[in-house]
Amino acid sequence: MEPAILIITLACGMLVSRVGLPPLIGYLVAGFVLFLFGINESSLPLLEQLANLGVTLLLFAIGLKLDIRSLFKAEVLAGSSLHLMASMLFFIPLLKILGLLGLEQLTGLGLHQLGLLAFALSFSSTIFAVKILEDKGDMQSLYGRVAIGILIMQDIFAVAFLTISKGDIPSIWALGLLLLPFAKPIIYKAFDRVGHGELLVLFGLVMALVLGAGLFELVGLKPDLGALIIGILLAGHAKSSELAKSLFYFKELFLVAFFLTIGLNGLPSFSDIGLASLLVIIVPIKVVLFLYLLTYFKLRSRTSLLSSITLGNYSEFGLIVAAVATSKGWLPPQWMIILAVALSLSFLVAAPFNAASNRLYQKFQSRLQKLERHPLHPEDRPIRVGNPRFLILGMGRIGSGAYDELANKFDGEILGIEHKQELVDFHKDAGRNVVKGDAADTDFWEKLDKAPNLELVLLAMPHHIGNQFAVEQLKRLDYKGKLSAIVQYSEDALSLKDSGVHSVFNLYEAAGAGFVDHVIQELESGQQHEADIAVETQNT
């Protein structure tokens, strides 16, 4: 039956992708289809293990990209906490009223049971948000970082509940985990020595599953929490992003198993689907609540709206909370299926809204801006660029070299854009005119002031996707000047030229030509040196 599982999952994923929806919705549908064929979780124990691995690696990957300081920002810490409390205050009376109106699934539920349901419904999906942000290339945008920070806080709330619900007090040895930061130099040395191939992948799996999940479970704490914390511990290493990319497809494949297991819990009745649909209709209230909270903390209305729409769904952690509650008899078992359907439908509704989020902002921009509180958040203020003639996007080695060459003739008329704060500080100390910004991020272009006398934009970012995106944004802003770009591959050069870039500089071809020129110069100078010695010998 295993081949049939793979075929059905692939077919559902491809069909859903063809209509512009995330494949994960297809995986949920595949789970329900498999259940119709008599397959359930108990008949596929390996699938559940793979699903758990997927969630663990997801949290590890989030930790690798997380700046722990971002969790202590008001919009994240207070925003997530206030939203949780407000959601519960909203959901508990609403569910009670629906029970009084005669919905059988809610009739007779006590206050503590309604509280558990409200708690589960308050979460937003980490998996869905990460997938959406990765597909849009907005993981490092401000709105993406705010959304991920809030999701991390929600995950911590969920993990705290799961730890308490075990009814077991963590081992006294759990205090020893406080010493993990002191092991950081040893871990980093190992990280340095694993190279860039399969050893790097094995190192990541050991860190996530052994040092993280395994060690935390050993001392009575939630394994997923351990994976998240070890990921955060490794986030400061230079190779952390490379490790995240190396584990990407493992994580993605295991998460397919997670979505399949949701559908394998059983088929819902018509009344279950009706209640789940009603819960999905309420999701916009979660979005509006996030919107008001984030603008209250002085984020721009656009940032707040995009973060809120990203969080506008129900969560897999809500399902995990419900699973624990049903296993302990705190909730009727049918609520697992209801929440699974609500989760699936919320993904189905949220996907097109996320795709249209920028259009929604543009349509309601004037109304949304009335919610903004000034002065705006320091990270969300307009980017002042002055009035340069030359703009360099990406101030690495190539961008810096280009800046210095231009500065010999046009000093004072050049501006560099760089997204790494340490590089911005370095260039400012060296006397270069550089501001912080990520040209591969939609937020950057939304906050960028116009430069009316701009004549040339140099695209010196290391990744083709970023340069291509910058070209599209410059077109949208009706830029009429010249464009020049660096590329690594000939097909990238063709793509950029088709997009309207006037000149393209191939790094490898130029490096090869430069290398040959250097060798010829060395040979000629060596031959000249030998000739000079021969002349001196003859003269003596």
Coordinates of C-alpha atoms in Angstrom, one line a residue, residues 137-497:
G137 CA 10.7 35.4 -0.2
D138 CA 9.7 37.5 2.8
M139 CA 11.2 35.6 5.7
Q140 CA 13.6 38.4 6.5
S141 CA 11.1 41.3 5.9
L142 CA 10.0 43.2 9.0
Y143 CA 6.4 41.9 8.7
G144 CA 7.7 38.4 8.3
R145 CA 10.0 38.7 11.3
V146 CA 7.2 40.1 13.4
A147 CA 4.9 37.2 12.4
I148 CA 7.5 34.6 13.1
G149 CA 8.3 36.2 16.5
I150 CA 4.6 36.0 17.5
L151 CA 4.4 32.4 16.3
I152 CA 7.5 31.5 18.3
M153 CA 5.9 33.0 21.4
Q154 CA 2.7 31.1 20.7
D155 CA 4.7 27.9 20.3
I156 CA 6.4 28.6 23.6
F157 CA 2.9 29.0 25.2
A158 CA 1.8 25.7 23.6
V159 CA 5.0 23.8 24.7
A160 CA 4.5 25.2 28.2
F161 CA 1.0 23.8 28.3
L162 CA 2.1 20.4 26.9
T163 CA 4.8 20.2 29.5
I164 CA 2.4 21.0 32.3
S165 CA -0.2 18.6 30.9
K166 CA 2.2 15.7 31.2
G167 CA 1.6 16.0 34.9
D168 CA 5.3 15.2 35.5
I169 CA 7.7 17.6 37.2
P170 CA 10.8 17.9 35.0
S171 CA 13.9 16.2 36.4
I172 CA 16.2 18.1 38.7
W173 CA 18.8 17.6 35.9
A174 CA 16.7 20.0 33.7
L175 CA 18.5 22.8 35.6
G176 CA 21.7 21.5 33.9
L177 CA 20.3 22.8 30.6
L178 CA 21.1 26.3 31.8
L179 CA 24.7 25.4 31.2
L180 CA 24.2 24.9 27.5
P181 CA 25.4 28.4 26.5
F182 CA 28.7 27.6 28.1
A183 CA 29.1 24.6 25.7
K184 CA 28.7 27.0 22.8
P185 CA 32.4 27.3 22.0
I186 CA 32.8 23.5 21.8
I187 CA 29.7 23.2 19.6
Y188 CA 30.9 26.0 17.3
K189 CA 34.3 24.3 16.9
A190 CA 32.5 21.1 15.8
F191 CA 30.3 23.3 13.5
D192 CA 33.5 24.8 11.9
R193 CA 35.0 21.3 11.2
V194 CA 32.0 19.5 9.6
G195 CA 32.6 21.1 6.2
H196 CA 29.8 21.7 3.7
G197 CA 28.6 18.2 2.6
E198 CA 26.9 15.3 4.1
L199 CA 28.7 15.9 7.4
L200 CA 26.9 19.2 7.8
V201 CA 23.5 17.5 7.4
L202 CA 24.4 14.9 9.9
F203 CA 25.7 17.5 12.3
G204 CA 22.3 19.4 12.0
L205 CA 20.3 16.2 12.6
V206 CA 22.4 15.4 15.7
M207 CA 22.0 18.9 17.0
A208 CA 18.2 18.9 16.4
L209 CA 17.3 15.3 17.4
V210 CA 19.9 14.3 19.9
L211 CA 21.3 17.4 21.7
G212 CA 18.0 19.2 21.3
A213 CA 14.9 16.9 21.3
G214 CA 16.6 13.9 22.9
L215 CA 18.3 15.8 25.7
F216 CA 15.3 17.8 26.7
E217 CA 13.0 14.7 26.6
L218 CA 15.5 12.9 28.9
V219 CA 15.1 15.5 31.6
G220 CA 11.3 15.7 31.3
L221 CA 10.9 18.6 29.0
K222 CA 9.2 18.9 25.6
P223 CA 11.5 17.6 22.8
D224 CA 10.3 20.3 20.3
L225 CA 11.3 23.0 22.8
G226 CA 14.8 21.5 22.9
A227 CA 15.1 21.6 19.1
L228 CA 14.1 25.3 19.1
I229 CA 16.5 26.3 21.8
I230 CA 19.5 24.4 20.2
G231 CA 18.6 26.1 16.9
I232 CA 18.7 29.5 18.6
L233 CA 22.1 28.6 20.1
L234 CA 23.5 27.9 16.7
A235 CA 21.9 30.9 15.0
G236 CA 25.0 33.1 15.6
H237 CA 27.3 30.9 13.6
A238 CA 28.4 32.0 10.1
K239 CA 27.1 28.7 8.7
S240 CA 23.7 28.7 10.3
S241 CA 21.9 29.7 7.2
E242 CA 23.8 27.1 5.1
L243 CA 22.7 24.4 7.7
A244 CA 19.1 25.6 7.4
K245 CA 19.3 25.2 3.6
S246 CA 20.9 21.7 3.9
L247 CA 18.0 20.5 6.1
F248 CA 15.3 22.2 4.1
Y249 CA 14.2 19.2 2.0
F250 CA 14.3 16.8 5.0
K251 CA 12.0 19.2 6.9
E252 CA 9.7 19.6 3.9
L253 CA 9.4 15.9 3.3
F254 CA 8.7 15.1 7.0
L255 CA 6.1 17.8 7.1
V256 CA 4.2 16.1 4.3
A257 CA 3.8 13.2 6.8
F258 CA 2.5 15.7 9.4
F259 CA -0.3 16.9 7.2
L260 CA -1.2 13.4 6.1
T261 CA -1.7 12.4 9.8
I262 CA -4.2 15.1 10.3
G263 CA -6.5 13.7 7.6
L264 CA -6.0 10.1 8.8
N265 CA -7.8 11.0 12.1
G266 CA -11.1 10.3 10.5
L267 CA -13.8 11.8 8.3
P268 CA -16.0 14.6 9.7
S269 CA -19.8 14.5 9.8
F270 CA -21.9 17.2 8.1
S271 CA -22.5 18.9 11.5
D272 CA -18.7 18.8 12.2
I273 CA -18.0 20.5 8.8
G274 CA -20.7 23.1 9.6
L275 CA -19.1 23.9 13.0
A276 CA -15.6 24.0 11.5
S277 CA -16.9 26.4 8.7
L278 CA -18.4 28.6 11.4
L279 CA -15.0 28.7 13.2
V280 CA -13.3 29.7 10.0
I281 CA -15.8 32.6 9.4
I282 CA -14.5 33.9 12.8
V283 CA -10.8 34.0 11.6
P284 CA -11.1 37.6 10.3
I285 CA -11.7 38.7 13.9
K286 CA -8.3 37.3 14.8
V287 CA -6.8 39.2 11.9
V288 CA -8.4 42.5 12.9
L289 CA -7.3 42.0 16.5
F290 CA -3.7 41.5 15.4
L291 CA -4.0 44.5 13.1
Y292 CA -5.1 46.8 15.9
L293 CA -2.4 45.5 18.3
L294 CA 0.5 45.8 15.8
T295 CA -0.5 49.4 14.8
Y296 CA -0.8 50.2 18.5
F297 CA 2.9 49.2 18.8
K298 CA 3.6 51.8 16.1
L299 CA 4.2 49.5 13.1
R300 CA 3.1 50.9 9.7
S301 CA -0.4 49.8 8.6
R302 CA 1.1 47.8 5.7
T303 CA 3.5 45.9 8.0
S304 CA 0.6 45.3 10.5
L305 CA -1.8 44.1 7.8
L306 CA 0.7 41.7 6.1
S307 CA 1.7 40.2 9.5
S308 CA -2.0 39.9 10.5
I309 CA -3.0 38.2 7.3
T310 CA 0.0 35.8 7.7
L311 CA -1.3 34.9 11.1
G312 CA -5.0 34.6 9.9
N313 CA -5.5 30.8 10.3
Y314 CA -5.7 28.0 12.9
S315 CA -2.6 26.1 14.0
E316 CA -1.2 22.6 14.0
F317 CA -0.2 23.3 17.6
G318 CA -3.9 23.8 18.4
L319 CA -4.4 20.3 17.1
I320 CA -1.6 19.0 19.3
V321 CA -3.1 20.7 22.3
A322 CA -6.5 19.2 21.4
A323 CA -4.8 15.7 21.0
V324 CA -3.4 15.9 24.5
A325 CA -6.7 17.1 25.9
T326 CA -8.7 14.3 24.2
S327 CA -6.2 11.6 25.2
K328 CA -6.6 12.7 28.9
G329 CA -10.4 12.8 28.6
W330 CA -10.6 16.6 28.9
L331 CA -12.3 17.0 25.5
P332 CA -14.6 14.7 23.5
P333 CA -12.6 12.9 20.7
Q334 CA -14.7 14.4 17.9
W335 CA -13.0 17.8 18.6
M336 CA -9.8 16.5 17.0
I337 CA -11.6 16.0 13.7
I338 CA -13.5 19.3 14.0
L339 CA -10.3 21.2 14.6
A340 CA -8.5 19.3 11.8
V341 CA -11.3 20.4 9.4
A342 CA -11.2 24.0 10.7
L343 CA -7.4 24.0 10.2
S344 CA -7.7 22.7 6.7
L345 CA -10.4 25.2 5.7
S346 CA -8.5 28.1 7.3
F347 CA -5.5 27.2 5.2
L348 CA -7.7 27.0 2.1
V349 CA -9.2 30.5 2.8
A350 CA -5.9 32.0 4.0
A351 CA -3.8 31.1 0.9
P352 CA -5.5 33.4 -1.6
F353 CA -5.7 36.2 1.0
N354 CA -2.0 36.0 1.5
A355 CA -1.4 36.0 -2.2
A356 CA -3.5 39.1 -2.5
S357 CA -2.2 40.9 0.7
N358 CA -0.4 43.7 -1.2
R359 CA -3.5 44.4 -3.4
L360 CA -5.7 44.5 -0.3
Y361 CA -3.4 47.0 1.3
Q362 CA -3.4 49.2 -1.8
K363 CA -7.2 49.1 -1.9
F364 CA -7.7 50.1 1.7
Q365 CA -4.5 52.1 2.2
S366 CA -6.1 55.4 3.1
R367 CA -8.3 53.8 5.8
L368 CA -5.5 51.6 7.2
Q369 CA -3.1 54.5 7.6
K370 CA -5.6 56.2 9.9
L371 CA -4.7 53.4 12.4
E372 CA -1.0 54.3 12.5
R373 CA 0.5 55.8 15.6
H374 CA 3.4 58.3 15.4
P375 CA 6.3 58.4 15.7
L376 CA 6.5 55.1 13.8
H377 CA 8.5 52.1 14.9
P378 CA 12.3 52.8 14.4
E379 CA 12.5 49.8 12.0
D380 CA 9.4 50.9 10.0
R381 CA 10.2 54.5 9.2
P382 CA 10.8 55.8 5.6
I383 CA 14.4 55.2 4.3
R384 CA 16.0 58.5 3.6
V385 CA 18.3 58.2 0.6
G386 CA 18.9 61.8 -0.3
N387 CA 19.5 62.6 -3.9
P388 CA 22.2 60.3 -5.3
R389 CA 23.2 59.8 -9.0
F390 CA 24.4 56.2 -8.4
L391 CA 22.7 53.5 -6.3
I392 CA 24.5 50.3 -5.4
L393 CA 22.3 47.4 -4.1
G394 CA 24.5 45.1 -2.1
M395 CA 27.7 46.3 -0.5
G396 CA 29.8 43.1 -0.4
R397 CA 33.2 42.9 -1.9
I398 CA 32.0 43.6 -5.5
G399 CA 29.6 46.4 -4.4
S400 CA 32.4 48.0 -2.3
G401 CA 34.8 47.8 -5.2
A402 CA 32.3 49.5 -7.5
Y403 CA 31.6 52.2 -4.9
D404 CA 35.3 53.0 -4.6
E405 CA 35.8 53.2 -8.3
L406 CA 32.8 55.5 -8.7
A407 CA 34.0 57.6 -5.8
N408 CA 37.2 58.5 -7.6
K409 CA 35.1 60.5 -10.1
F410 CA 31.7 61.1 -8.5
D411 CA 32.4 61.3 -4.8
G412 CA 29.4 62.5 -2.8
E413 CA 26.9 61.3 -5.4
I414 CA 26.8 57.6 -4.5
L415 CA 24.6 55.6 -2.1
G416 CA 25.1 52.0 -1.1
I417 CA 22.3 49.8 0.3
E418 CA 23.3 46.8 2.6
H419 CA 21.0 44.6 4.8
K420 CA 23.7 43.5 7.3
Q421 CA 24.1 46.1 10.1
E422 CA 27.7 45.1 10.8
L423 CA 28.6 45.8 7.1
V424 CA 26.7 49.1 7.2
D425 CA 28.7 50.2 10.3
F426 CA 32.0 49.0 8.6
H427 CA 31.3 51.1 5.5
K428 CA 30.3 54.2 7.5
D429 CA 33.5 53.9 9.5
A430 CA 35.4 53.8 6.1
G431 CA 33.7 57.0 5.0
R432 CA 31.2 55.4 2.5
N433 CA 27.6 56.6 2.2
V434 CA 25.7 53.4 3.1
V435 CA 22.2 52.9 4.6
K436 CA 20.6 49.7 5.9
G437 CA 18.0 48.1 3.8
D438 CA 17.2 44.8 2.1
A439 CA 16.5 45.3 -1.6
A440 CA 15.2 41.7 -1.8
D441 CA 12.4 42.7 0.6
T442 CA 9.1 44.3 -0.4
D443 CA 9.2 46.4 2.7
F444 CA 12.3 48.2 1.6
W445 CA 10.8 49.4 -1.6
E446 CA 7.6 50.5 0.2
K447 CA 9.6 52.7 2.6
L448 CA 12.2 54.0 0.1
D449 CA 12.2 57.8 -0.6
K450 CA 12.3 58.8 -4.3
A451 CA 15.7 60.0 -5.7
P452 CA 14.7 62.2 -8.7
N453 CA 18.3 62.5 -10.1
L454 CA 19.1 58.8 -10.0
E455 CA 21.0 57.8 -13.2
L456 CA 22.4 54.3 -12.6
V457 CA 21.5 51.4 -10.3
L458 CA 24.1 48.7 -9.8
L459 CA 22.7 45.3 -8.8
A460 CA 25.5 43.8 -6.8
M461 CA 23.6 41.4 -4.6
P462 CA 25.0 37.8 -4.5
H463 CA 21.7 36.0 -5.5
H464 CA 20.1 36.3 -8.9
I465 CA 16.6 36.2 -7.3
G466 CA 17.3 39.3 -5.3
N467 CA 18.6 41.2 -8.3
Q468 CA 15.6 40.1 -10.4
F469 CA 13.2 41.2 -7.7
A470 CA 15.0 44.6 -7.5
V471 CA 14.5 45.1 -11.2
E472 CA 10.8 44.4 -11.0
Q473 CA 10.4 46.8 -8.1
L474 CA 12.3 49.5 -9.9
K475 CA 10.0 49.1 -12.9
R476 CA 7.0 49.3 -10.6
L477 CA 8.4 52.6 -9.3
D478 CA 8.7 53.8 -12.9
Y479 CA 12.5 54.2 -12.8
K480 CA 13.9 55.4 -16.1
G481 CA 17.6 55.3 -15.6
K482 CA 20.3 52.7 -16.4
L483 CA 20.5 49.3 -14.8
S484 CA 23.7 47.1 -14.4
A485 CA 24.0 43.8 -12.7
I486 CA 26.4 41.0 -11.7
V487 CA 25.5 37.4 -12.4
Q488 CA 27.1 34.0 -11.9
Y489 CA 25.5 32.0 -14.7
S490 CA 24.8 32.8 -18.3
E491 CA 21.1 32.0 -18.0
D492 CA 20.8 34.6 -15.3
A493 CA 22.3 37.1 -17.6
L494 CA 19.7 36.4 -20.3
S495 CA 16.9 36.6 -17.7
L496 CA 18.1 40.0 -16.5
K497 CA 18.5 41.4 -20.0

